[in-house]
Every structure is written in structure tokens, then in C-alpha cells.
Amino acid sequence: MRLILIRHGQTPSNVEHFLDTAVPGPGLTELGLAQAAALPDALAGEPIDGVFASNLVRTQLTADPLAAALGLPVQVRDGLREISAGSLEMRNDRDAIVSYLKTVFRWVEGDLDTRMPGGPDGRETFARFDAVIAELQASGLSMPVIFSHGAMIRVWCTARAENVEPDFIVENALSNTGMAVMESVPGEDGAPESWRLLSWMGEAVGGRSLRDYGEDGPAGEDVVL
């Protein structure tokens, strides 16, 4: 299975750099809507056979134009939601942002017992996202698209791709409607299946005019810790 993961379009909270992870969350800005509208052309010709989004409004709004162009429903899965900010929710100060990012960075280094302040640990977070991926694989889909969130996509791809190191998450930002492509690799001689990262497009897929220029929120940006 080849999996396309796309971050949602720009939201008002992204512009103000809030750690906004709770359900249902905000809608999209005008730029965010334009970013979403560019996705059908950007993905034209791809043999997409499923469109999935988290239970937050922003991912579903971003998915709508592509799903409509393909004649497919947007299927909502709670497990695709953003990494909870816990007690850091709706803060935009540097201390909160650094605490949030340090926690998720520790998860990709293997410290899954570390808990987000007032929130989940790494095991809980990976488990609910992995469960959705397992569901899609079991359904026989060959190229589903997942609309998820900046931190969640960066963390999951870094942790699961066998061909990247843990510092990949630090060195590679993911702007609104940035995209990653992962491919499942069958195990050999009884080894478990693995994943490879095929491509990483950190900028908005619709081109330069749709880039955020630093207004895409802390979950997807580079931050010097």
C-alpha cells in the first residue's frame, strides 16, 4: 500500500501560533480554503481509492475538494487527530511550544513513556494512529489519502519509516497542505512489514502562491530547541 498523508490547510490558530488540538477545532482561513482547492489538480492522475480525515473540522474541510473531484466520501477516523497538547492547549508562548515539541521528539527517539503535560504518552498516540493504518491495509486499499495534522504526520512518518533517522522530524517542517508519501514494504523470511518514506513535500502542494510564510503554526514548523 502507498499512503499519501496531507496536512490540513491554514487555520486562524495557525496564524496566531496556538497549540490548538482539541475537537472540533477551527475552520480554515481564506488561504487555507485556497490550499484545499488546489489539491485536486496537484493529485490529478494518482490512483487514489480512499479519502480519510481526522475528526477535526479543518482536515475535513481540506479533504472536501479532493473527495468531490474523485467522487469519493470523506471518511472520518478519530485516530487521525492531532497529538493532544494536554494542559498546553491554546497556548502560543515559546515555553509551551518547546515543551510540546520536545515531548514528541522524545517519542520518535523511542521514549514512548514520556507524557505530554496533562495529556497522552507516546504509546497511546501511536496506537490510535496505527490502528487506522491497519484498518486501511486490511480493507485492501492501494493508495488512500489521509488528511491529518502537522505534528502527527511528522511524528508517525519519522517513527515508522525505516529509511529516516529520528532527527528527520527536527530538520523537516511540514507547512499547511504539505504532503508525505509512505509505502509499505513486505517483510522477508518472516520479518514484520515495514514502511519507507518515498517523498516529503514540506511546502503547500499548490505552489508558491499558497505558502504560509511562517504562519502555519508550531506543529509543522522548524523550532530551535
PDB file of C-alpha atoms in Angstrom:
ATOM      1  CA  MET A   1       0.000   0.000   0.000  1.00  0.00           C
ATOM      2  CA  ARG A   2       1.127   3.504  -0.831  1.00  0.00           C
ATOM      3  CA  LEU A   3      -0.143   6.078   1.630  1.00  0.00           C
ATOM      4  CA  ILE A   4      -0.447   9.818   0.967  1.00  0.00           C
ATOM      5  CA  LEU A   5      -0.549  11.932   4.124  1.00  0.00           C
ATOM      6  CA  ILE A   6      -1.543  15.586   3.814  1.00  0.00           C
ATOM      7  CA  ARG A   7      -1.608  18.247   6.478  1.00  0.00           C
ATOM      8  CA  HIS A   8      -4.754  20.372   6.627  1.00  0.00           C
ATOM      9  CA  GLY A   9      -4.954  23.907   5.235  1.00  0.00           C
ATOM     10  CA  GLN A  10      -4.177  27.041   7.216  1.00  0.00           C
ATOM     11  CA  THR A  11      -6.390  27.892  10.201  1.00  0.00           C
ATOM     12  CA  PRO A  12      -6.758  31.085  12.270  1.00  0.00           C
ATOM     13  CA  SER A  13      -4.995  29.312  15.140  1.00  0.00           C
ATOM     14  CA  ASN A  14      -2.043  28.519  12.867  1.00  0.00           C
ATOM     15  CA  VAL A  15      -1.638  32.194  12.080  1.00  0.00           C
ATOM     16  CA  GLU A  16      -1.552  33.037  15.795  1.00  0.00           C
ATOM     17  CA  HIS A  17       0.687  30.014  16.576  1.00  0.00           C
ATOM     18  CA  PHE A  18      -1.713  28.461  19.089  1.00  0.00           C
ATOM     19  CA  LEU A  19      -1.382  24.837  20.170  1.00  0.00           C
ATOM     20  CA  ASP A  20      -4.960  24.145  19.105  1.00  0.00           C
ATOM     21  CA  THR A  21      -5.529  20.377  19.166  1.00  0.00           C
ATOM     22  CA  ALA A  22      -8.983  19.856  20.703  1.00  0.00           C
ATOM     23  CA  VAL A  23     -12.091  18.672  18.859  1.00  0.00           C
ATOM     24  CA  PRO A  24     -13.765  20.127  16.810  1.00  0.00           C
ATOM     25  CA  GLY A  25     -11.182  22.896  16.299  1.00  0.00           C
ATOM     26  CA  PRO A  26     -11.316  25.887  13.935  1.00  0.00           C
ATOM     27  CA  GLY A  27     -12.145  26.045  10.259  1.00  0.00           C
ATOM     28  CA  LEU A  28      -9.846  27.313   7.514  1.00  0.00           C
ATOM     29  CA  THR A  29      -8.692  30.800   6.605  1.00  0.00           C
ATOM     30  CA  GLU A  30      -9.185  32.107   3.067  1.00  0.00           C
ATOM     31  CA  LEU A  31      -5.668  30.916   2.301  1.00  0.00           C
ATOM     32  CA  GLY A  32      -6.489  27.531   3.816  1.00  0.00           C
ATOM     33  CA  LEU A  33      -9.521  27.172   1.568  1.00  0.00           C
ATOM     34  CA  ALA A  34      -7.399  28.079  -1.449  1.00  0.00           C
ATOM     35  CA  GLN A  35      -4.819  25.496  -0.414  1.00  0.00           C
ATOM     36  CA  ALA A  36      -7.536  22.844  -0.193  1.00  0.00           C
ATOM     37  CA  ALA A  37      -8.955  23.849  -3.579  1.00  0.00           C
ATOM     38  CA  ALA A  38      -5.541  23.293  -5.201  1.00  0.00           C
ATOM     39  CA  LEU A  39      -5.307  19.649  -4.144  1.00  0.00           C
ATOM     40  CA  PRO A  40      -7.394  18.036  -6.919  1.00  0.00           C
ATOM     41  CA  ASP A  41      -5.091  19.428  -9.616  1.00  0.00           C
ATOM     42  CA  ALA A  42      -1.963  18.640  -7.588  1.00  0.00           C
ATOM     43  CA  LEU A  43      -3.003  14.996  -7.259  1.00  0.00           C
ATOM     44  CA  ALA A  44      -4.611  14.569 -10.677  1.00  0.00           C
ATOM     45  CA  GLY A  45      -3.814  11.206 -12.200  1.00  0.00           C
ATOM     46  CA  GLU A  46      -2.965   9.475  -8.923  1.00  0.00           C
ATOM     47  CA  PRO A  47      -4.925   6.210  -8.459  1.00  0.00           C
ATOM     48  CA  ILE A  48      -6.425   7.314  -5.137  1.00  0.00           C
ATOM     49  CA  ASP A  49      -9.022   4.863  -3.825  1.00  0.00           C
ATOM     50  CA  GLY A  50      -9.971   6.332  -0.453  1.00  0.00           C
ATOM     51  CA  VAL A  51     -10.109   9.688   1.346  1.00  0.00           C
ATOM     52  CA  PHE A  52      -9.826   9.803   5.129  1.00  0.00           C
ATOM     53  CA  ALA A  53      -9.734  12.682   7.595  1.00  0.00           C
ATOM     54  CA  SER A  54      -9.478  13.214  11.322  1.00  0.00           C
ATOM     55  CA  ASN A  55     -12.435  14.239  13.468  1.00  0.00           C
ATOM     56  CA  LEU A  56     -11.324  17.871  13.443  1.00  0.00           C
ATOM     57  CA  VAL A  57     -13.142  20.317  11.184  1.00  0.00           C
ATOM     58  CA  ARG A  58     -10.003  21.591   9.449  1.00  0.00           C
ATOM     59  CA  THR A  59      -8.968  18.241   7.987  1.00  0.00           C
ATOM     60  CA  GLN A  60     -12.451  17.513   6.683  1.00  0.00           C
ATOM     61  CA  LEU A  61     -12.697  20.928   5.022  1.00  0.00           C
ATOM     62  CA  THR A  62      -9.297  20.365   3.423  1.00  0.00           C
ATOM     63  CA  ALA A  63     -10.333  16.926   2.173  1.00  0.00           C
ATOM     64  CA  ASP A  64     -13.661  18.032   0.678  1.00  0.00           C
ATOM     65  CA  PRO A  65     -12.430  19.381  -2.706  1.00  0.00           C
ATOM     66  CA  LEU A  66     -10.313  16.323  -3.453  1.00  0.00           C
ATOM     67  CA  ALA A  67     -13.044  13.919  -2.376  1.00  0.00           C
ATOM     68  CA  ALA A  68     -15.597  15.736  -4.532  1.00  0.00           C
ATOM     69  CA  ALA A  69     -13.298  15.637  -7.561  1.00  0.00           C
ATOM     70  CA  LEU A  70     -12.770  11.903  -7.092  1.00  0.00           C
ATOM     71  CA  GLY A  71     -16.407  11.119  -6.333  1.00  0.00           C
ATOM     72  CA  LEU A  72     -15.408   9.586  -3.007  1.00  0.00           C
ATOM     73  CA  PRO A  73     -16.746  10.218   0.504  1.00  0.00           C
ATOM     74  CA  VAL A  74     -14.594  11.736   3.229  1.00  0.00           C
ATOM     75  CA  GLN A  75     -14.355   9.002   5.845  1.00  0.00           C
ATOM     76  CA  VAL A  76     -13.708  10.323   9.345  1.00  0.00           C
ATOM     77  CA  ARG A  77     -11.469   8.474  11.783  1.00  0.00           C
ATOM     78  CA  ASP A  78     -10.849   9.780  15.301  1.00  0.00           C
ATOM     79  CA  GLY A  79      -7.452   8.097  15.416  1.00  0.00           C
ATOM     80  CA  LEU A  80      -6.081  10.517  12.808  1.00  0.00           C
ATOM     81  CA  ARG A  81      -6.494  13.569  15.071  1.00  0.00           C
ATOM     82  CA  GLU A  82      -3.640  15.834  16.113  1.00  0.00           C
ATOM     83  CA  ILE A  83      -1.362  14.977  19.039  1.00  0.00           C
ATOM     84  CA  SER A  84      -3.107  16.365  22.089  1.00  0.00           C
ATOM     85  CA  ALA A  85      -1.453  19.370  23.698  1.00  0.00           C
ATOM     86  CA  GLY A  86      -2.910  18.414  27.087  1.00  0.00           C
ATOM     87  CA  SER A  87      -2.558  21.243  29.580  1.00  0.00           C
ATOM     88  CA  LEU A  88      -0.666  23.274  26.955  1.00  0.00           C
ATOM     89  CA  GLU A  89      -3.849  23.616  24.878  1.00  0.00           C
ATOM     90  CA  MET A  90      -4.405  27.053  23.309  1.00  0.00           C
ATOM     91  CA  ARG A  91      -1.080  28.444  24.463  1.00  0.00           C
ATOM     92  CA  ASN A  92       1.222  30.146  21.969  1.00  0.00           C
ATOM     93  CA  ASP A  93       4.153  31.155  24.165  1.00  0.00           C
ATOM     94  CA  ARG A  94       7.599  29.770  23.413  1.00  0.00           C
ATOM     95  CA  ASP A  95       7.793  27.716  26.626  1.00  0.00           C
ATOM     96  CA  ALA A  96       4.616  25.827  25.755  1.00  0.00           C
ATOM     97  CA  ILE A  97       5.615  25.251  22.137  1.00  0.00           C
ATOM     98  CA  VAL A  98       9.067  23.988  23.111  1.00  0.00           C
ATOM     99  CA  SER A  99       7.567  21.669  25.747  1.00  0.00           C
ATOM    100  CA  TYR A 100       5.133  20.233  23.199  1.00  0.00           C
ATOM    101  CA  LEU A 101       7.781  19.658  20.551  1.00  0.00           C
ATOM    102  CA  LYS A 102      10.357  18.263  22.971  1.00  0.00           C
ATOM    103  CA  THR A 103       7.810  15.692  24.088  1.00  0.00           C
ATOM    104  CA  VAL A 104       7.004  14.460  20.580  1.00  0.00           C
ATOM    105  CA  PHE A 105      10.694  14.481  19.649  1.00  0.00           C
ATOM    106  CA  ARG A 106      11.376  12.165  22.581  1.00  0.00           C
ATOM    107  CA  TRP A 107       8.739   9.780  21.285  1.00  0.00           C
ATOM    108  CA  VAL A 108      10.482   9.317  17.934  1.00  0.00           C
ATOM    109  CA  GLU A 109      13.717   8.641  19.823  1.00  0.00           C
ATOM    110  CA  GLY A 110      11.971   5.709  21.490  1.00  0.00           C
ATOM    111  CA  ASP A 111      10.946   7.232  24.829  1.00  0.00           C
ATOM    112  CA  LEU A 112       7.256   6.376  24.497  1.00  0.00           C
ATOM    113  CA  ASP A 113       6.560   6.587  28.224  1.00  0.00           C
ATOM    114  CA  THR A 114       7.087  10.343  28.248  1.00  0.00           C
ATOM    115  CA  ARG A 115       3.728  12.014  28.688  1.00  0.00           C
ATOM    116  CA  MET A 116       2.554  15.282  27.210  1.00  0.00           C
ATOM    117  CA  PRO A 117       1.904  17.652  30.141  1.00  0.00           C
ATOM    118  CA  GLY A 118      -1.660  16.840  31.133  1.00  0.00           C
ATOM    119  CA  GLY A 119      -2.029  14.602  28.085  1.00  0.00           C
ATOM    120  CA  PRO A 120      -1.207  11.230  26.489  1.00  0.00           C
ATOM    121  CA  ASP A 121       2.059   9.363  26.217  1.00  0.00           C
ATOM    122  CA  GLY A 122       3.666   8.148  23.009  1.00  0.00           C
ATOM    123  CA  ARG A 123       2.231   4.646  23.202  1.00  0.00           C
ATOM    124  CA  GLU A 124      -1.341   5.900  23.309  1.00  0.00           C
ATOM    125  CA  THR A 125      -0.740   8.335  20.483  1.00  0.00           C
ATOM    126  CA  PHE A 126       0.920   5.893  18.095  1.00  0.00           C
ATOM    127  CA  ALA A 127      -1.569   3.139  18.919  1.00  0.00           C
ATOM    128  CA  ARG A 128      -4.643   5.058  17.781  1.00  0.00           C
ATOM    129  CA  PHE A 129      -2.981   6.238  14.531  1.00  0.00           C
ATOM    130  CA  ASP A 130      -1.524   2.782  13.818  1.00  0.00           C
ATOM    131  CA  ALA A 131      -4.976   1.267  14.298  1.00  0.00           C
ATOM    132  CA  VAL A 132      -6.371   3.366  11.449  1.00  0.00           C
ATOM    133  CA  ILE A 133      -3.468   2.444   9.172  1.00  0.00           C
ATOM    134  CA  ALA A 134      -4.006  -1.238   9.960  1.00  0.00           C
ATOM    135  CA  GLU A 135      -7.696  -0.845   9.107  1.00  0.00           C
ATOM    136  CA  LEU A 136      -6.857   0.674   5.715  1.00  0.00           C
ATOM    137  CA  GLN A 137      -4.387  -2.090   4.932  1.00  0.00           C
ATOM    138  CA  ALA A 138      -6.881  -4.782   5.893  1.00  0.00           C
ATOM    139  CA  SER A 139      -9.508  -3.203   3.624  1.00  0.00           C
ATOM    140  CA  GLY A 140      -7.313  -3.782   0.578  1.00  0.00           C
ATOM    141  CA  LEU A 141      -6.865  -0.133  -0.391  1.00  0.00           C
ATOM    142  CA  SER A 142      -3.829   0.545  -2.587  1.00  0.00           C
ATOM    143  CA  MET A 143      -3.493   4.352  -2.376  1.00  0.00           C
ATOM    144  CA  PRO A 144      -5.597   6.072   0.267  1.00  0.00           C
ATOM    145  CA  VAL A 145      -5.133   9.719   1.189  1.00  0.00           C
ATOM    146  CA  ILE A 146      -5.106  10.710   4.854  1.00  0.00           C
ATOM    147  CA  PHE A 147      -5.764  14.280   5.923  1.00  0.00           C
ATOM    148  CA  SER A 148      -4.201  14.738   9.323  1.00  0.00           C
ATOM    149  CA  HIS A 149      -2.070  17.241  11.247  1.00  0.00           C
ATOM    150  CA  GLY A 150       1.428  18.681  11.360  1.00  0.00           C
ATOM    151  CA  ALA A 151       2.816  17.067  14.485  1.00  0.00           C
ATOM    152  CA  MET A 152       1.009  13.757  13.941  1.00  0.00           C
ATOM    153  CA  ILE A 153       2.267  13.283  10.392  1.00  0.00           C
ATOM    154  CA  ARG A 154       5.828  14.317  11.254  1.00  0.00           C
ATOM    155  CA  VAL A 155       5.964  12.007  14.269  1.00  0.00           C
ATOM    156  CA  TRP A 156       4.357   8.986  12.631  1.00  0.00           C
ATOM    157  CA  CYS A 157       6.424   9.141   9.445  1.00  0.00           C
ATOM    158  CA  THR A 158       9.668   9.640  11.345  1.00  0.00           C
ATOM    159  CA  ALA A 159       8.955   6.814  13.770  1.00  0.00           C
ATOM    160  CA  ARG A 160       7.676   4.321  11.224  1.00  0.00           C
ATOM    161  CA  ALA A 161       9.877   4.910   8.160  1.00  0.00           C
ATOM    162  CA  GLU A 162      12.875   2.591   8.170  1.00  0.00           C
ATOM    163  CA  ASN A 163      14.870   4.888   5.895  1.00  0.00           C
ATOM    164  CA  VAL A 164      14.952   8.033   8.054  1.00  0.00           C
ATOM    165  CA  GLU A 165      16.654   8.847  11.341  1.00  0.00           C
ATOM    166  CA  PRO A 166      14.921  10.319  14.428  1.00  0.00           C
ATOM    167  CA  ASP A 167      16.288  13.798  13.703  1.00  0.00           C
ATOM    168  CA  PHE A 168      14.240  13.863  10.496  1.00  0.00           C
ATOM    169  CA  ILE A 169      11.350  15.353  12.457  1.00  0.00           C
ATOM    170  CA  VAL A 170      13.531  18.235  13.663  1.00  0.00           C
ATOM    171  CA  GLU A 171      15.026  19.035  10.267  1.00  0.00           C
ATOM    172  CA  ASN A 172      11.895  18.799   8.120  1.00  0.00           C
ATOM    173  CA  ALA A 173       8.982  21.161   8.555  1.00  0.00           C
ATOM    174  CA  LEU A 174       5.505  20.464   7.202  1.00  0.00           C
ATOM    175  CA  SER A 175       3.530  23.510   6.139  1.00  0.00           C
ATOM    176  CA  ASN A 176      -0.215  23.525   5.608  1.00  0.00           C
ATOM    177  CA  THR A 177      -1.107  21.076   2.806  1.00  0.00           C
ATOM    178  CA  GLY A 178       2.436  19.745   2.872  1.00  0.00           C
ATOM    179  CA  MET A 179       2.490  16.092   1.878  1.00  0.00           C
ATOM    180  CA  ALA A 180       4.336  12.870   2.678  1.00  0.00           C
ATOM    181  CA  VAL A 181       4.171   9.586   0.772  1.00  0.00           C
ATOM    182  CA  MET A 182       4.847   6.319   2.595  1.00  0.00           C
ATOM    183  CA  GLU A 183       4.971   2.814   1.142  1.00  0.00           C
ATOM    184  CA  SER A 184       4.562  -0.461   2.987  1.00  0.00           C
ATOM    185  CA  VAL A 185       7.365  -2.975   2.463  1.00  0.00           C
ATOM    186  CA  PRO A 186       6.647  -6.694   2.994  1.00  0.00           C
ATOM    187  CA  GLY A 187       8.955  -8.384   5.458  1.00  0.00           C
ATOM    188  CA  GLU A 188      11.329 -11.087   4.298  1.00  0.00           C
ATOM    189  CA  ASP A 189      11.813 -14.510   5.904  1.00  0.00           C
ATOM    190  CA  GLY A 190       9.046 -13.950   8.401  1.00  0.00           C
ATOM    191  CA  ALA A 191      10.090 -10.425   9.355  1.00  0.00           C
ATOM    192  CA  PRO A 192       7.268  -7.946  10.036  1.00  0.00           C
ATOM    193  CA  GLU A 193       6.146  -5.462   7.427  1.00  0.00           C
ATOM    194  CA  SER A 194       7.908  -2.091   7.435  1.00  0.00           C
ATOM    195  CA  TRP A 195       7.460   1.368   5.901  1.00  0.00           C
ATOM    196  CA  ARG A 196       9.598   3.551   3.685  1.00  0.00           C
ATOM    197  CA  LEU A 197       9.255   7.284   3.180  1.00  0.00           C
ATOM    198  CA  LEU A 198       9.152   7.864  -0.581  1.00  0.00           C
ATOM    199  CA  SER A 199       8.778  11.636  -0.662  1.00  0.00           C
ATOM    200  CA  TRP A 200       8.371  14.646   1.598  1.00  0.00           C
ATOM    201  CA  MET A 201       6.956  17.898   0.273  1.00  0.00           C
ATOM    202  CA  GLY A 202       7.120  20.302   3.185  1.00  0.00           C
ATOM    203  CA  GLU A 203       5.539  23.253   1.381  1.00  0.00           C
ATOM    204  CA  ALA A 204       1.924  23.716   0.289  1.00  0.00           C
ATOM    205  CA  VAL A 205       1.365  21.416  -2.672  1.00  0.00           C
ATOM    206  CA  GLY A 206      -0.379  24.098  -4.729  1.00  0.00           C
ATOM    207  CA  GLY A 207       2.761  26.165  -5.285  1.00  0.00           C
ATOM    208  CA  ARG A 208       4.469  29.319  -4.085  1.00  0.00           C
ATOM    209  CA  SER A 209       1.349  31.499  -4.020  1.00  0.00           C
ATOM    210  CA  LEU A 210      -0.225  29.195  -1.408  1.00  0.00           C
ATOM    211  CA  ARG A 211       2.694  29.055   1.018  1.00  0.00           C
ATOM    212  CA  ASP A 212       2.171  30.200   4.580  1.00  0.00           C
ATOM    213  CA  TYR A 213       5.442  32.077   5.125  1.00  0.00           C
ATOM    214  CA  GLY A 214       5.727  31.372   8.829  1.00  0.00           C
ATOM    215  CA  GLU A 215       2.004  31.407   9.594  1.00  0.00           C
ATOM    216  CA  ASP A 216       1.377  27.673   9.605  1.00  0.00           C
ATOM    217  CA  GLY A 217       1.509  27.038  13.349  1.00  0.00           C
ATOM    218  CA  PRO A 218       4.018  25.435  15.715  1.00  0.00           C
ATOM    219  CA  ALA A 219       3.123  21.802  14.922  1.00  0.00           C
ATOM    220  CA  GLY A 220       4.588  21.992  11.438  1.00  0.00           C
ATOM    221  CA  GLU A 221       7.427  24.490  11.712  1.00  0.00           C
ATOM    222  CA  ASP A 222      11.114  24.236  12.469  1.00  0.00           C
ATOM    223  CA  VAL A 223      11.814  25.307  16.038  1.00  0.00           C
ATOM    224  CA  VAL A 224      15.296  25.710  17.523  1.00  0.00           C
ATOM    225  CA  LEU A 225      15.181  23.930  20.886  1.00  0.00           C
TER     226      LEU A 225
END
